[in-house]
Amino acid sequence: MYNEKVMKVFQNPKNVGEVENYDAIGTVGNASCGDIMQITLKIDNDVITDAKFKTFGCAAAIATSSTATEMIKGKTLDDALKITNRQVVEELEGLPPQKLHCSVLAEEAIRAAIEDYRKKQGA
Amino acid sequence: MEKKRIYFDHAATTPVRREALEKMLPYFSEVFGNANSQHMFGRDAVKAVDEARDTVARIINAKPSEIYFTSGGTESDNWALRGTAHARRDKGRHLIVSSIEHPAMIATAKQLEKDGFDVTYLPVDETGTVSPESVRNAIRDDTVFIGVMTANNEVGTIQPVKEIAAIAKEKKITMFTDAVQAAGVLKLDVKELGVDMMSFSGHKFYGPKGVGVLYVKSGVKIDPVMTGGHQERMKRGGTTNVPAIVGMAEAFRLADEEREKNAAYVTALRDRFIAGVEARIPDVKLNGHRVNRLPANADFSFRYIEGESILFHLDLAGIAVSSGSACSSGSLEPSHVLLAMGVPEETAHGSIRFTFGTDNTAEEVDYAVDVLAETVKKLRAMSPLFKQFEGEKQYV
Ligand SMILES: Cc1ncc(COP(=O)(O)O)c(C=O)c1O
Ligand code: FES
């Protein structure tokens, strides 16, 4: 059901874990199946210098977590916010339709982490 | 290294055993007649079907005239429930089924609810067992049907069907049991169990797919559901699937002959597996009943991680299993069986069913335990729910 690329990323996901002394953390839950994703970021001058994830979810959730964290590394916060779940799915060369909702989790986790950071900065 | 292909999903389906296949083969092209035809071609086909019916009847201690061939477990379940509901609607519109029935029953019950029937879904305890007392409490004056499966397909729990059937008999309610997972594995005697109807399916005991049985005790009312021609004594239309019926009966006969030997063999594999998993992997839960469970079934929840990702890691290592996780369900709901047993959603999420067969070996079991320990460790390392705590030292 998954394409080769998804299975490959799922088998060897990148950026697993938690960034040490992270500057931002975002944890979101997936209402449709009960899965959870956490993203931690190291941020330097509004640029994401490191990103890691922890995911309690299916193969698609793990693959999108890995790909999304890869995609935001080196990006400014504003550019990272522009990344959509559709772009993550494209990067993975597609997901089965019933698995598209898992990719939303990654997008939301990134957003939550950046919001967390901005709130802390503003405070 | 040769790619491993280890099949631990025998509750989903089994391969057709050679003896059954060989017995079927002549009935595709040589003896191809329509069992409904009056000429010699038809008679040859009828002869084979009659023999198969006798075999099946003998094994479950029924009369041949009480055996109806169907297209499988799903059709038999549909027929039993819908056919009884309609046949007995003048007596009442209340139906009782357990909450852990196969979807073939649950979905049919839901549809009957839309048609104006009342359905009670019986609860189960944490082992997945229906209590006869809960059946008694659910019975109303207008109850016409009780359906409790012989053994559950996900967690393997064996139900007190005999006790429940005794209550049904006392109240003159039609008692049905879905024996799809039990047939060919447990000794099934319809008289001893005291049931009015029983379903089973060829492909679960090394017979072909798409063929099954509904046993209906003589005198018990049931309306046809598959309406059509005169087949199966006007009760089930459709040209008789002669090769499948012949193959199923042969597989059933052999399963019955070898029952004790096979049960001992798979029980040993299962117990080796359960012991291995419980010794090597912390924070696991064996779902179902420790003792009253099908010989081939081990259903585990691996806390903090999700079943589909476990399933795919095992698949990549050449091990085939199934999962009760929401992510792998299509409906994005976790297993209704685990939820009914009170397993928290999060734990149900990490559930995997391993079902062993006579084609498996102890080496395969040991290999699977190794792979599983690795997989669980790897997935927990990426789980936001898993606190590393003493995790490391507990993996050996
Ligand atoms: C308990 C139970 N009932 C019914 C069925 C349906 O049987 P079939 O696959 O023959 O339609 C199955 C198998 O999937 C089952 O396990
Ligand atoms: S995370 Fe549950 S379906 Fe993908």
PDB file of C-alpha atoms and ligand atoms in Angstrom, chain B residues 11-12 72-75 77 102 104 149 151 153 178 180-181 201 203-204, ligand 1:
ATOM      1  CA  ALA B  11      -6.695 -16.577  11.869  1.00  0.00           C
ATOM      2  CA  ALA B  12      -6.953 -14.463   8.711  1.00  0.00           C
ATOM      3  CA  GLY B  72     -18.412 -18.567   3.675  1.00  0.00           C
ATOM      4  CA  GLY B  73     -18.515 -17.334   7.233  1.00  0.00           C
ATOM      5  CA  THR B  74     -19.831 -13.918   6.328  1.00  0.00           C
ATOM      6  CA  GLU B  75     -22.809 -15.289   4.450  1.00  0.00           C
ATOM      7  CA  ASP B  77     -23.486 -15.160   9.847  1.00  0.00           C
ATOM      8  CA  HIS B 102     -17.097 -10.492  13.857  1.00  0.00           C
ATOM      9  CA  ALA B 104     -20.249 -10.022   9.648  1.00  0.00           C
ATOM     10  CA  MET B 149     -19.288 -16.649  18.932  1.00  0.00           C
ATOM     11  CA  ALA B 151     -14.147 -18.195  20.040  1.00  0.00           C
ATOM     12  CA  ASN B 153     -11.035 -14.044  16.078  1.00  0.00           C
ATOM     13  CA  ASP B 178     -20.189 -18.247  14.968  1.00  0.00           C
ATOM     14  CA  VAL B 180     -15.525 -19.775  12.238  1.00  0.00           C
ATOM     15  CA  GLN B 181     -12.392 -19.586  14.398  1.00  0.00           C
ATOM     16  CA  SER B 201     -15.791 -21.295   6.941  1.00  0.00           C
ATOM     17  CA  HIS B 203     -10.487 -21.255   4.608  1.00  0.00           C
ATOM     18  CA  LYS B 204      -9.776 -21.144   8.328  1.00  0.00           C
TER      19      LYS B 204
HETATM   20  C1  LIG C   1     -15.218 -15.134  13.691  1.00  0.00           C
HETATM   21  C2  LIG C   1     -15.352 -14.933  12.230  1.00  0.00           C
HETATM   22  N1  LIG C   1     -16.573 -14.883  11.670  1.00  0.00           N
HETATM   23  C3  LIG C   1     -16.747 -14.724  10.362  1.00  0.00           C
HETATM   24  C4  LIG C   1     -15.680 -14.609   9.489  1.00  0.00           C
HETATM   25  C5  LIG C   1     -15.929 -14.418   8.035  1.00  0.00           C
HETATM   26  O1  LIG C   1     -15.676 -15.585   7.317  1.00  0.00           O
HETATM   27  P1  LIG C   1     -15.427 -15.548   5.750  1.00  0.00           P
HETATM   28  O2  LIG C   1     -14.051 -14.988   5.578  1.00  0.00           O
HETATM   29  O3  LIG C   1     -15.507 -16.964   5.310  1.00  0.00           O
HETATM   30  O4  LIG C   1     -16.477 -14.707   5.138  1.00  0.00           O
HETATM   31  C6  LIG C   1     -14.380 -14.659  10.035  1.00  0.00           C
HETATM   32  C7  LIG C   1     -13.183 -14.566   9.176  1.00  0.00           C
HETATM   33  O5  LIG C   1     -12.746 -13.580   8.678  1.00  0.00           O
HETATM   34  C8  LIG C   1     -14.214 -14.818  11.422  1.00  0.00           C
HETATM   35  O6  LIG C   1     -13.011 -14.854  11.975  1.00  0.00           O
END
